[in-house]
XYZ file of N, CA and C in Angstrom:
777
model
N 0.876 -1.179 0.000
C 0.000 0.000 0.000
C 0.912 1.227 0.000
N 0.857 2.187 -0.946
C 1.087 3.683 -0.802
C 0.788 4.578 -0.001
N 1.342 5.396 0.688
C 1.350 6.077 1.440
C 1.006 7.851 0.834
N -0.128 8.538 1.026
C -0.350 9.756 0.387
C 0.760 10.715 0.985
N 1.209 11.241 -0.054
C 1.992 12.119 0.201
C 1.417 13.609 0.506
N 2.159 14.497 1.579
C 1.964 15.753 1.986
C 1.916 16.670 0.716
N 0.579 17.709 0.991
C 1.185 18.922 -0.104
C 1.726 19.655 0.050
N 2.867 20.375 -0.716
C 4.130 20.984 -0.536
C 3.477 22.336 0.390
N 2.466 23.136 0.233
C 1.613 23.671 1.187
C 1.678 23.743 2.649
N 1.238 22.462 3.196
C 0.966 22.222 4.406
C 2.477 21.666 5.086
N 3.191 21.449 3.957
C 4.557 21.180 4.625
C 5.458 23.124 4.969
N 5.256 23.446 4.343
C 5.897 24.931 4.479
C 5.116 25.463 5.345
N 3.710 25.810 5.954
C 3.162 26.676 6.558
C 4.011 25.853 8.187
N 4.564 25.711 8.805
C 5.117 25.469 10.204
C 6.788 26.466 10.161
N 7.262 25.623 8.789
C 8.137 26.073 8.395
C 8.450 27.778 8.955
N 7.280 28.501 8.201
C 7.130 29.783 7.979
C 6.460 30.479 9.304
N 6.101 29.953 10.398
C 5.503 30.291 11.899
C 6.599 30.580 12.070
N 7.717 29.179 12.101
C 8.799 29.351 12.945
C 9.844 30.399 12.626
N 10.177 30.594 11.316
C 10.457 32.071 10.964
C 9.909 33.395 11.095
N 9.005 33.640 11.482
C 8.135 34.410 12.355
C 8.748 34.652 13.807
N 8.653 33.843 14.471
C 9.100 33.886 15.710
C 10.649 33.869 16.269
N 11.332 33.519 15.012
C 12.422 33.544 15.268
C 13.816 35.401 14.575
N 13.207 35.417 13.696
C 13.156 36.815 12.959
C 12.731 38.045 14.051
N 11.482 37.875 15.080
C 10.741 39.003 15.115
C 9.704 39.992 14.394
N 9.313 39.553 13.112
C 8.829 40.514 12.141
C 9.295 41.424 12.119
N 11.067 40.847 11.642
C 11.859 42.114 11.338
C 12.116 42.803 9.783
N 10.928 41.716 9.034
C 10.466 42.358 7.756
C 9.811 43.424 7.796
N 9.011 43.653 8.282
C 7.851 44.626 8.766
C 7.696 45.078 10.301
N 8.637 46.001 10.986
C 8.408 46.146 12.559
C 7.067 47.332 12.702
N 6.419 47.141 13.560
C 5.331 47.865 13.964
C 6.009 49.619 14.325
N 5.185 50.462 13.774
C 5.589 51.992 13.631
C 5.970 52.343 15.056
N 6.463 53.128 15.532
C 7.025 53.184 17.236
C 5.283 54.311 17.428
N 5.316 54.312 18.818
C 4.442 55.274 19.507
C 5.432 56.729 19.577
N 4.052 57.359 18.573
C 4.374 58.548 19.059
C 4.013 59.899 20.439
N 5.292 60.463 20.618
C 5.181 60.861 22.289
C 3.525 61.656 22.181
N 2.993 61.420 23.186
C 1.703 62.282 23.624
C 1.996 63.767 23.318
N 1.229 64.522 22.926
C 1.483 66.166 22.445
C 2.370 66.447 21.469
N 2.845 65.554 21.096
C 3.278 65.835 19.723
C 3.021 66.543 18.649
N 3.899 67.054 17.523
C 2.876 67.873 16.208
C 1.694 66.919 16.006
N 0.639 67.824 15.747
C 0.141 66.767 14.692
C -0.814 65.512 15.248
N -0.739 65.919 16.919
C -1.478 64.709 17.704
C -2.264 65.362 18.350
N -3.111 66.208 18.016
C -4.400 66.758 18.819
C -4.222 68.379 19.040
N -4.828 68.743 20.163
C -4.793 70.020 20.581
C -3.505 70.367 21.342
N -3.434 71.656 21.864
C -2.092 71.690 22.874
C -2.292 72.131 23.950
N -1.716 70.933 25.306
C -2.070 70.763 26.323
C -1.360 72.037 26.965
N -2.194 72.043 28.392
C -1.124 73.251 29.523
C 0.311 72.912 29.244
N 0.656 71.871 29.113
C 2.480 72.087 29.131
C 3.013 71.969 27.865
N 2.609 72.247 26.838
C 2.685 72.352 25.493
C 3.298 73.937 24.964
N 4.514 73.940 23.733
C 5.216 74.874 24.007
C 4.249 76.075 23.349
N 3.362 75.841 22.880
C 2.580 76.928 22.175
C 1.833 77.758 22.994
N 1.441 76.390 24.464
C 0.710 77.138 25.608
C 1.792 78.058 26.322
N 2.777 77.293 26.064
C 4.065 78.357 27.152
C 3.927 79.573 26.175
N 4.155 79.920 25.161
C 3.840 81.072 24.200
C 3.194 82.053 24.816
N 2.347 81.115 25.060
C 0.998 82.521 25.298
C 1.230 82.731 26.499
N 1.576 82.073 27.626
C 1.599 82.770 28.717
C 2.852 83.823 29.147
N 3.452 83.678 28.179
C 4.691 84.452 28.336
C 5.051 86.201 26.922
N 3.626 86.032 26.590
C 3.502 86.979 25.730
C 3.616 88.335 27.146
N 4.517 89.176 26.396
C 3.974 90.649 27.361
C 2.984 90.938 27.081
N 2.960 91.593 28.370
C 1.516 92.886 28.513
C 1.563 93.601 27.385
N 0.691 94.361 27.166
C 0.416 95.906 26.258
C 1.139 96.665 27.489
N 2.060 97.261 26.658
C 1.590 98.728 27.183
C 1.065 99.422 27.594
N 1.173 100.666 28.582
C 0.330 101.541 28.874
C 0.404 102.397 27.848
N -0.415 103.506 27.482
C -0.827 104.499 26.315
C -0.403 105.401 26.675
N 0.677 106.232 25.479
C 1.264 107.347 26.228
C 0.351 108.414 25.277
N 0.185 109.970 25.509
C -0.210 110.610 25.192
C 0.353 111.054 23.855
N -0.804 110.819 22.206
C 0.050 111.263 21.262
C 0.768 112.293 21.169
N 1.609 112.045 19.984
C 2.755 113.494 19.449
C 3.447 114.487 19.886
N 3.945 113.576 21.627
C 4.360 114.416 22.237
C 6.070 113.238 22.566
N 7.116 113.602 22.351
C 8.685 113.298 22.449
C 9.391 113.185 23.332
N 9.849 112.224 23.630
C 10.393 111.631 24.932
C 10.594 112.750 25.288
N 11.567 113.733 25.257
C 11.684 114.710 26.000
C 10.723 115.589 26.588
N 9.688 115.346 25.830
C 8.274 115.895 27.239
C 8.198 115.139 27.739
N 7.669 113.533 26.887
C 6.826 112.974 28.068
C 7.583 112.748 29.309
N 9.153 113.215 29.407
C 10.161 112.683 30.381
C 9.810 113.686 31.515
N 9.292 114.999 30.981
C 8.893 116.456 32.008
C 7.470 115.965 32.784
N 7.149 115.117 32.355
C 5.853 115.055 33.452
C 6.083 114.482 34.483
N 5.226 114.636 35.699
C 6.074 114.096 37.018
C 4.979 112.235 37.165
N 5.525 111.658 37.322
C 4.990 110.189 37.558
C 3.689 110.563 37.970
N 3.816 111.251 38.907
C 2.497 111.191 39.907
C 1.037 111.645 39.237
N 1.346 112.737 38.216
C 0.361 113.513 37.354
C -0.463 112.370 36.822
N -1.598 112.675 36.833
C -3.092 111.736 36.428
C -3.909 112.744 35.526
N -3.810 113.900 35.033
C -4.487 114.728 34.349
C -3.292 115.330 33.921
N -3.402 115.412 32.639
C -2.764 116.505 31.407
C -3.503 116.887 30.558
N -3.559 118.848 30.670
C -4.347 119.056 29.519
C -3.443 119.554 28.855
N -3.797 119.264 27.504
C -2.238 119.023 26.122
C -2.618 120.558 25.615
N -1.705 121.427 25.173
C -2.199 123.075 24.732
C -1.217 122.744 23.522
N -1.416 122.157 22.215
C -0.830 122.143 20.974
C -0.728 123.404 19.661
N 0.050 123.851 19.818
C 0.298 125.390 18.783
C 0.165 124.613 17.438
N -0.218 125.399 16.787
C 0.175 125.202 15.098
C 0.804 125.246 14.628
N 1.750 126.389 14.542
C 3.125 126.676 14.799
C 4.076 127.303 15.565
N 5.322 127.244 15.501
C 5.892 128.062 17.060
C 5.715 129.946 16.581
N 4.937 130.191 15.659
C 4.741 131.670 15.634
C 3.404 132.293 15.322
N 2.642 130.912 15.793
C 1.399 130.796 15.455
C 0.632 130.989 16.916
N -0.343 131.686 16.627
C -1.264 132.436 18.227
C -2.723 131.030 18.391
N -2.473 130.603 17.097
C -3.467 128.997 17.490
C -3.495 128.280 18.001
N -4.345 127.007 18.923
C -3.950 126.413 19.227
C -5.216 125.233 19.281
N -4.834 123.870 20.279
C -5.871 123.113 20.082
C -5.461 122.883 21.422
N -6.528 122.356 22.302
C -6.373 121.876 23.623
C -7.088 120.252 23.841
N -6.222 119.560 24.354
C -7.210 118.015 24.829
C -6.813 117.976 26.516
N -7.662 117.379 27.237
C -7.787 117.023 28.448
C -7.417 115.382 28.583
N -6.055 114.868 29.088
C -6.306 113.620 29.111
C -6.232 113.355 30.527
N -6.211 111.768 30.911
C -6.467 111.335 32.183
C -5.959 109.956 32.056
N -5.580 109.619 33.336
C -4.412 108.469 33.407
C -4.907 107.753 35.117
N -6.486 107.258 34.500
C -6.777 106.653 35.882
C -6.527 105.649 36.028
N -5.987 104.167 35.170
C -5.414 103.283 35.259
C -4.150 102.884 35.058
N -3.328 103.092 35.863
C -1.824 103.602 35.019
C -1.677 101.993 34.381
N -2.135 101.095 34.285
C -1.810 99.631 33.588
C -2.306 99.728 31.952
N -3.445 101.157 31.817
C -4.346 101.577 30.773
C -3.158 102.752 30.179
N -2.737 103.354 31.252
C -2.448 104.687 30.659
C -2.734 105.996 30.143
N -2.577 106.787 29.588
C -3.228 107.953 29.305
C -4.440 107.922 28.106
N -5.578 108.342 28.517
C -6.729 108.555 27.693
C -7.350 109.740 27.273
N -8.202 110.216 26.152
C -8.485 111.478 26.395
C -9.908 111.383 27.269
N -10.107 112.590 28.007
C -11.457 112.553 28.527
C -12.133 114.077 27.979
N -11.788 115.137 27.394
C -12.318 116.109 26.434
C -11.109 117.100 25.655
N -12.190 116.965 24.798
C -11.733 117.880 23.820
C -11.030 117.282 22.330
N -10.986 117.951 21.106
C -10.493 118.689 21.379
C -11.073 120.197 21.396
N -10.280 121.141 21.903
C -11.306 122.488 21.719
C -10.138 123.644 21.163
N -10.844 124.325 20.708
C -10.041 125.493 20.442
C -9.469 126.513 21.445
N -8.379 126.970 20.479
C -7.789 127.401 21.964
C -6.911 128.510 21.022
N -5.933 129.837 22.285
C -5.695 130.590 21.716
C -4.337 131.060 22.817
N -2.754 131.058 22.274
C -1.810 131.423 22.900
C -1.135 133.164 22.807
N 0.164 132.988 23.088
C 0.216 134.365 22.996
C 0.163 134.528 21.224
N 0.262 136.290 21.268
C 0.190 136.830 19.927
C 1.811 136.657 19.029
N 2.441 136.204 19.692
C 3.460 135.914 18.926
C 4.391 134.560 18.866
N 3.384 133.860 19.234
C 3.664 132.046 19.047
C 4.392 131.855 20.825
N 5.108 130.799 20.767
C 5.916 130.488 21.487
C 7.125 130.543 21.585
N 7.543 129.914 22.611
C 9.641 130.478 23.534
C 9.639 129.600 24.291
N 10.624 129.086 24.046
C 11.338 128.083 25.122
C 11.840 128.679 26.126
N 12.460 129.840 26.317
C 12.675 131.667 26.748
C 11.436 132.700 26.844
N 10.700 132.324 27.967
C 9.811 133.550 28.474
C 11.189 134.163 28.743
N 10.510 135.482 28.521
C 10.746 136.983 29.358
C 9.551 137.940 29.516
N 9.330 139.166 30.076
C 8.762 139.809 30.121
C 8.239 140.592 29.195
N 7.159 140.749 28.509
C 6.995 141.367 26.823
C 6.893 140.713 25.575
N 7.990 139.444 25.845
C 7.774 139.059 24.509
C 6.977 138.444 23.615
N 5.441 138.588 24.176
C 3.893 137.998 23.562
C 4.489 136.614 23.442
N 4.770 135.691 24.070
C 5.214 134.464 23.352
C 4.435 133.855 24.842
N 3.874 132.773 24.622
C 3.626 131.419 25.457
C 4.896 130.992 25.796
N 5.230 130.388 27.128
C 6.401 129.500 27.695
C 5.853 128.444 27.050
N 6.905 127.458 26.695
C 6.906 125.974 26.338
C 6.681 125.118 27.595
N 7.142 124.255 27.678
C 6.872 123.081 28.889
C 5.714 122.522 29.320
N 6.353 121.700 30.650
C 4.937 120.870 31.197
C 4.903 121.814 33.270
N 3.826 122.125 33.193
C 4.063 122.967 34.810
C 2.795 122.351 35.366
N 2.847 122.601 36.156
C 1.874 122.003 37.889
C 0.813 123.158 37.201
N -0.377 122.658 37.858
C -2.308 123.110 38.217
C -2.410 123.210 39.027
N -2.311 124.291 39.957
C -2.628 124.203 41.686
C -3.659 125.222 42.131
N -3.765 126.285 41.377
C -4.525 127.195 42.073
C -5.659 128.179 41.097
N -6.804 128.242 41.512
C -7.748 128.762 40.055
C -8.524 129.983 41.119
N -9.403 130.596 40.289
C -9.638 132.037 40.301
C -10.957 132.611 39.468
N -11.236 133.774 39.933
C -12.021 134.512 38.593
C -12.913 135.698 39.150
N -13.454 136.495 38.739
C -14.173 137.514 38.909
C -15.509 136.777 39.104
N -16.132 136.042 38.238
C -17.582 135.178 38.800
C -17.332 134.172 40.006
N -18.602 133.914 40.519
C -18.241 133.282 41.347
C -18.237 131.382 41.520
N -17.579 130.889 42.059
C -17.050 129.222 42.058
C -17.892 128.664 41.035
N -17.610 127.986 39.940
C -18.907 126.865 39.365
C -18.512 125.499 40.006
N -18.036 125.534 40.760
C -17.881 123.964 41.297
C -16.335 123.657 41.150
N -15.159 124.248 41.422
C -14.099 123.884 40.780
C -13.571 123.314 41.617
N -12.598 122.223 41.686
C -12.043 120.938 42.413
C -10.829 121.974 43.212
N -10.110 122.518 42.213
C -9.056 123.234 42.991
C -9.586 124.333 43.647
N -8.332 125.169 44.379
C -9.101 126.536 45.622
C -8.985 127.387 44.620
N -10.184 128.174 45.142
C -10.428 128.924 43.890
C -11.057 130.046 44.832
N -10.392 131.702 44.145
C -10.001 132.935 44.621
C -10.890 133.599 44.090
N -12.496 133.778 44.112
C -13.512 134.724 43.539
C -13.041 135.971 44.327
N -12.549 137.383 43.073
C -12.240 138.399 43.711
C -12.443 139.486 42.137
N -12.755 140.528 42.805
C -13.519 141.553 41.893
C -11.767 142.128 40.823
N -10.696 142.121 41.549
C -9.535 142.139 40.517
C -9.408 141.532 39.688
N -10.215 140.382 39.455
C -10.274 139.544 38.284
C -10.647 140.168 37.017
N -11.576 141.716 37.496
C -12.375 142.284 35.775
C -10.776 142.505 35.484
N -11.198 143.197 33.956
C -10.516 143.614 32.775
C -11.226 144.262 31.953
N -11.379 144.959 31.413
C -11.786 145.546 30.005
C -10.016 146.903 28.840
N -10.644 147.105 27.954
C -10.080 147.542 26.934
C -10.924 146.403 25.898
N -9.438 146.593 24.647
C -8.930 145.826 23.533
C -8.073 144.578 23.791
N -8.102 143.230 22.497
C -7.271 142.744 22.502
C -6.426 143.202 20.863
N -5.741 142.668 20.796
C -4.734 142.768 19.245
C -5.601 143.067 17.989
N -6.761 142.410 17.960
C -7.100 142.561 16.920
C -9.191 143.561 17.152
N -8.647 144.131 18.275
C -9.864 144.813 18.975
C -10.940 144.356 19.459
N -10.723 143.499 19.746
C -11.943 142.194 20.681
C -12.293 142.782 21.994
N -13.283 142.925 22.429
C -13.526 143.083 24.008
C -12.530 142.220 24.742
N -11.657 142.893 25.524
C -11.697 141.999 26.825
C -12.496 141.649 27.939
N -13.369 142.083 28.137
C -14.238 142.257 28.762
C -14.908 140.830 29.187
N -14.361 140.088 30.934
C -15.147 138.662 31.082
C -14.018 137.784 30.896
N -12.381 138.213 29.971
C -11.442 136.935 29.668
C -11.198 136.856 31.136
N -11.210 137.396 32.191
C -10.818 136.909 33.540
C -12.013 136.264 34.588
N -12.772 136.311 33.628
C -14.391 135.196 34.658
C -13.584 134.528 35.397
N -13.069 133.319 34.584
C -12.658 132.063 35.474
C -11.014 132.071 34.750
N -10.231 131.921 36.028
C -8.913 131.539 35.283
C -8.305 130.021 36.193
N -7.059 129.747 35.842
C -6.981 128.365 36.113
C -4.978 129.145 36.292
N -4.940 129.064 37.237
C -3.077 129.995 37.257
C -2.352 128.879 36.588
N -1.093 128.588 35.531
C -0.179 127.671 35.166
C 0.896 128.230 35.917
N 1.567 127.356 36.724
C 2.972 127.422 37.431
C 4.017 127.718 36.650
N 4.236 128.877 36.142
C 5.317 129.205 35.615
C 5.122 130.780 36.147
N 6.607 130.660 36.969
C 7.440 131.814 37.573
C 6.130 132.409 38.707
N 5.941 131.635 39.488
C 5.079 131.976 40.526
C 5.069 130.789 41.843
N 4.821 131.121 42.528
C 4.533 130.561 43.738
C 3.325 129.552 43.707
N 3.344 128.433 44.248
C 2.165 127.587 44.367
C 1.708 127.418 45.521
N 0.174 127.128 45.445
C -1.086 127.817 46.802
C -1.534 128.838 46.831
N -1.057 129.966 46.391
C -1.941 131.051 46.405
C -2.748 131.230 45.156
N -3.509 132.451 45.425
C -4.105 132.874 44.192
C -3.516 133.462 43.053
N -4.075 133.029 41.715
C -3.507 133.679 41.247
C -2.993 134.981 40.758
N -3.857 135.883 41.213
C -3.619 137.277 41.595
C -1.838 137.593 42.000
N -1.939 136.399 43.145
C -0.242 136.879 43.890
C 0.499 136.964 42.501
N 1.613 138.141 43.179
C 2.336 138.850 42.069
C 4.083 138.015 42.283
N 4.375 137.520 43.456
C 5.584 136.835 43.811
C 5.997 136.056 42.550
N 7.246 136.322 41.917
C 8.078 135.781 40.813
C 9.314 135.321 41.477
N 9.421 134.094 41.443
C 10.555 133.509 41.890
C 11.847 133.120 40.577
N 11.800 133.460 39.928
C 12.766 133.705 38.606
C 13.094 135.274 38.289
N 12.470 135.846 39.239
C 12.961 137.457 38.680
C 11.418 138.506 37.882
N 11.377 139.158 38.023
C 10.412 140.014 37.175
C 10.390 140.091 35.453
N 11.765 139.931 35.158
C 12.397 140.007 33.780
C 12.100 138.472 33.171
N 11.561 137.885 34.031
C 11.027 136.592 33.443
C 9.416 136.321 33.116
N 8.913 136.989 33.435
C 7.306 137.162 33.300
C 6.612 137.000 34.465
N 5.938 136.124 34.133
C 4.497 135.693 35.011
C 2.828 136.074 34.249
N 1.962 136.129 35.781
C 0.424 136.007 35.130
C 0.200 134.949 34.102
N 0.936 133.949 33.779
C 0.642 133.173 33.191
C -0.849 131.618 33.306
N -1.622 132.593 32.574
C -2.980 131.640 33.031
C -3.712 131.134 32.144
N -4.645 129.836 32.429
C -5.454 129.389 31.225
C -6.944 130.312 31.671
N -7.351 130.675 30.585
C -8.445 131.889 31.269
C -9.851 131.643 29.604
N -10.582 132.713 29.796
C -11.734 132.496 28.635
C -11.236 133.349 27.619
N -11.586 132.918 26.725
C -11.056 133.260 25.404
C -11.932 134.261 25.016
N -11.192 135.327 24.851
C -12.135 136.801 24.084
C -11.544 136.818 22.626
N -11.592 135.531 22.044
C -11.020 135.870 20.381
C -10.153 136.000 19.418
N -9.540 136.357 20.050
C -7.913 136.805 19.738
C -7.152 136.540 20.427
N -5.711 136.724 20.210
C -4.459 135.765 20.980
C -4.203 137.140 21.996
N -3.333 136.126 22.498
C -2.902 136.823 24.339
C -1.532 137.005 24.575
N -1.223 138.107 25.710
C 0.083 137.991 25.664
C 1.342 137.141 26.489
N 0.219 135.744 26.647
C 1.711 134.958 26.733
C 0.504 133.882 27.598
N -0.907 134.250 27.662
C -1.490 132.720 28.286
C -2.222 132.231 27.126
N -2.712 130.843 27.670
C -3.722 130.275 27.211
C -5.547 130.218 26.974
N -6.307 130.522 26.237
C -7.160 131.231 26.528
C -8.443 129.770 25.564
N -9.360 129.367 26.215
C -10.330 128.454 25.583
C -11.857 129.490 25.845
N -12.704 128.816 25.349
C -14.207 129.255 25.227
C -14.590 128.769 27.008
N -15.397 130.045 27.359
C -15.920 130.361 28.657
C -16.502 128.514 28.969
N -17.535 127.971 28.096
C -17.952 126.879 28.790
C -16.876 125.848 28.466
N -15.615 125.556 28.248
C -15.392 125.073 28.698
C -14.114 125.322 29.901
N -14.000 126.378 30.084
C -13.469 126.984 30.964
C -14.220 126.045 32.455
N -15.282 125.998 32.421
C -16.598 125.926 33.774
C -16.296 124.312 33.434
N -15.846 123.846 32.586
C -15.856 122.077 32.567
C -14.750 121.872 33.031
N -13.383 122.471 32.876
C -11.935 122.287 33.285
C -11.929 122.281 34.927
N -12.755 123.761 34.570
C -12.585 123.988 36.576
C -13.495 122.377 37.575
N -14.296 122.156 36.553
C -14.835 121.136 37.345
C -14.443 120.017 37.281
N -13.447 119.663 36.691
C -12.379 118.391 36.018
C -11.417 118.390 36.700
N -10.739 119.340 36.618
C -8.925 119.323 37.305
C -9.150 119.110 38.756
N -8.406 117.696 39.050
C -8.665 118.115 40.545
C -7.427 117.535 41.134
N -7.515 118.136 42.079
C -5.755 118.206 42.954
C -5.596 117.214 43.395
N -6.116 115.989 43.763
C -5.816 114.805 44.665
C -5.497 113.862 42.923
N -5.266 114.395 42.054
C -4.950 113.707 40.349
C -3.509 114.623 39.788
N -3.404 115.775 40.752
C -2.123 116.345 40.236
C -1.600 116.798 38.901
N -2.517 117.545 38.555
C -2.912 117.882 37.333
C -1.880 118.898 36.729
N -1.286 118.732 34.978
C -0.615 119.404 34.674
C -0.755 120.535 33.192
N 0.076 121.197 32.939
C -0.407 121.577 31.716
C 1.190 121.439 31.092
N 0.779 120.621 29.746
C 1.975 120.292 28.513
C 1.571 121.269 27.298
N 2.479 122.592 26.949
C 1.887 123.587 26.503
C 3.199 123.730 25.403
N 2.758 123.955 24.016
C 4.044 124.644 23.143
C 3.306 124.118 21.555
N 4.171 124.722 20.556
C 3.956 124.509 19.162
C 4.395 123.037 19.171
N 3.284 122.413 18.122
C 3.509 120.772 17.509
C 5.099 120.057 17.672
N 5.851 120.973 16.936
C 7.223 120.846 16.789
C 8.014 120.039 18.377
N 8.124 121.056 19.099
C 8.921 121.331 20.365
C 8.022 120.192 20.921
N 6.613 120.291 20.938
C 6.271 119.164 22.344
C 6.308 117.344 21.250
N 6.764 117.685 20.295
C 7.436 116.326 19.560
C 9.027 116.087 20.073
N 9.601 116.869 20.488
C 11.151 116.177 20.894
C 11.521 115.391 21.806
């Protein structure tokens, strides 16, 4: 009797296990695991470097007050929380523009809170060099401490000196009534004493340096050496500026308060 022979088949498939197991399926090895958070493997976790990104982005900035040059903004004193900005047109120009800003969040920085409004300097522009006469506005940034006027208080934050020396009448330059530019004035600290009224005549730079330098109501025409806005908002300033905010005035042609 014959014996059936194996098919060449069933003789190789053991064959081919055992090469399997002995190899490893080092024909084909299985793809490795890739690390958790990887590109390309989902979203990105808290310790993921994109999350470190963001938490390490700086702050914004605080907002500094436009078009004004390190070298002003360096004249303001830290402490100041109100600046009203007095911008010339040009340094021989009697025009001007005024904004009110405010700096109640110093993490925010400076904002405007009015204006802008029209406004009116001396009759012969500005000086980095007051003297006495020379129709020119002083440049700089000076202290708000003490306000005034011939009418009496509309509510003004700072001390304020209702006194009948406040009238005026005549002309201005171009024959405007004066008549009322001293209602309400607001004294700017240049070449004067601070706390009193502004009436006081005390010049601590000399006489040959000026003074009376005040933001007051505008009769129309330029002045000889203050700042002068429209009566109502004269009555909004006085009720704005207030001393526990340390309020300043940054005053000169475009040019100069850019350096």
């Amino acid at each position: 009797m014959s014996v059936p022979r194996r098919p060449p088949a069933l003789l190789a498939a053991p064959l081919l296990a055992l090469a399997l197991l002995l190899t490893g399926c080092s024909s084909g090895a299985a793809p490795a695991k890739t690390p958790v958070g990887a590109p390309g493997q989902g979203a990105a976790g808290p310790q993921s470097d994109a999350a470190s990104a963001l938490r390490s982005s700086p702050a914004p900035r605080p907002a500094e007050i436009p078009d004004l040059g390190p070298e002003t903004l360096a004249q303001i004193p830290a402490e100041a929380r109100q600046a009203f900005v007095v911008t010339g047109e040009e340094a021989d120009s009697n025009k001007s523009s005024a904004i009110l800003y405010s700096r109640e969040d110093p993490a925010r920085g400076w904002e405007p809170v009015a204006g802008p409004w029209p406004a009116h300097n001396g009759m012969e522009g500005w000086t980095d060099y007051h003297v006495a006469g020379d129709l020119r506005s002083p440049t700089g940034v000076y202290t708000l401490t003490d306000a005034g006027g011939r009418l009496p208080d509309p509510g003004a934050l700072l001390p304020y000196d209702e006194h009948p020396r406040f009238a005026v009448d005549g002309e201005g330059f171009f024959g405007e009534p004066l008549e009322g530019s001293f209602d309400y004035v607001v004294a700017i600290n240049y070449n004067r004493k601070k706390g009193v009224s502004p009436l006081n005549r005390r010049r601590p730079l000399g006489l040959e340096r000026g003074g009376g330098i005040w933001i007051h109501v505008d009769h129309g025409g330029p002045t000889q050496g203050c700042v002068s806005v429209p009566e109502e908002r004269m009555e909004e300033l006085l009720r704005t500026l207030d001393p526990a905010m340390n309020p300043v005035i940054v005053m000169g042609d475009g040019e100069t308060l850019g350096r």
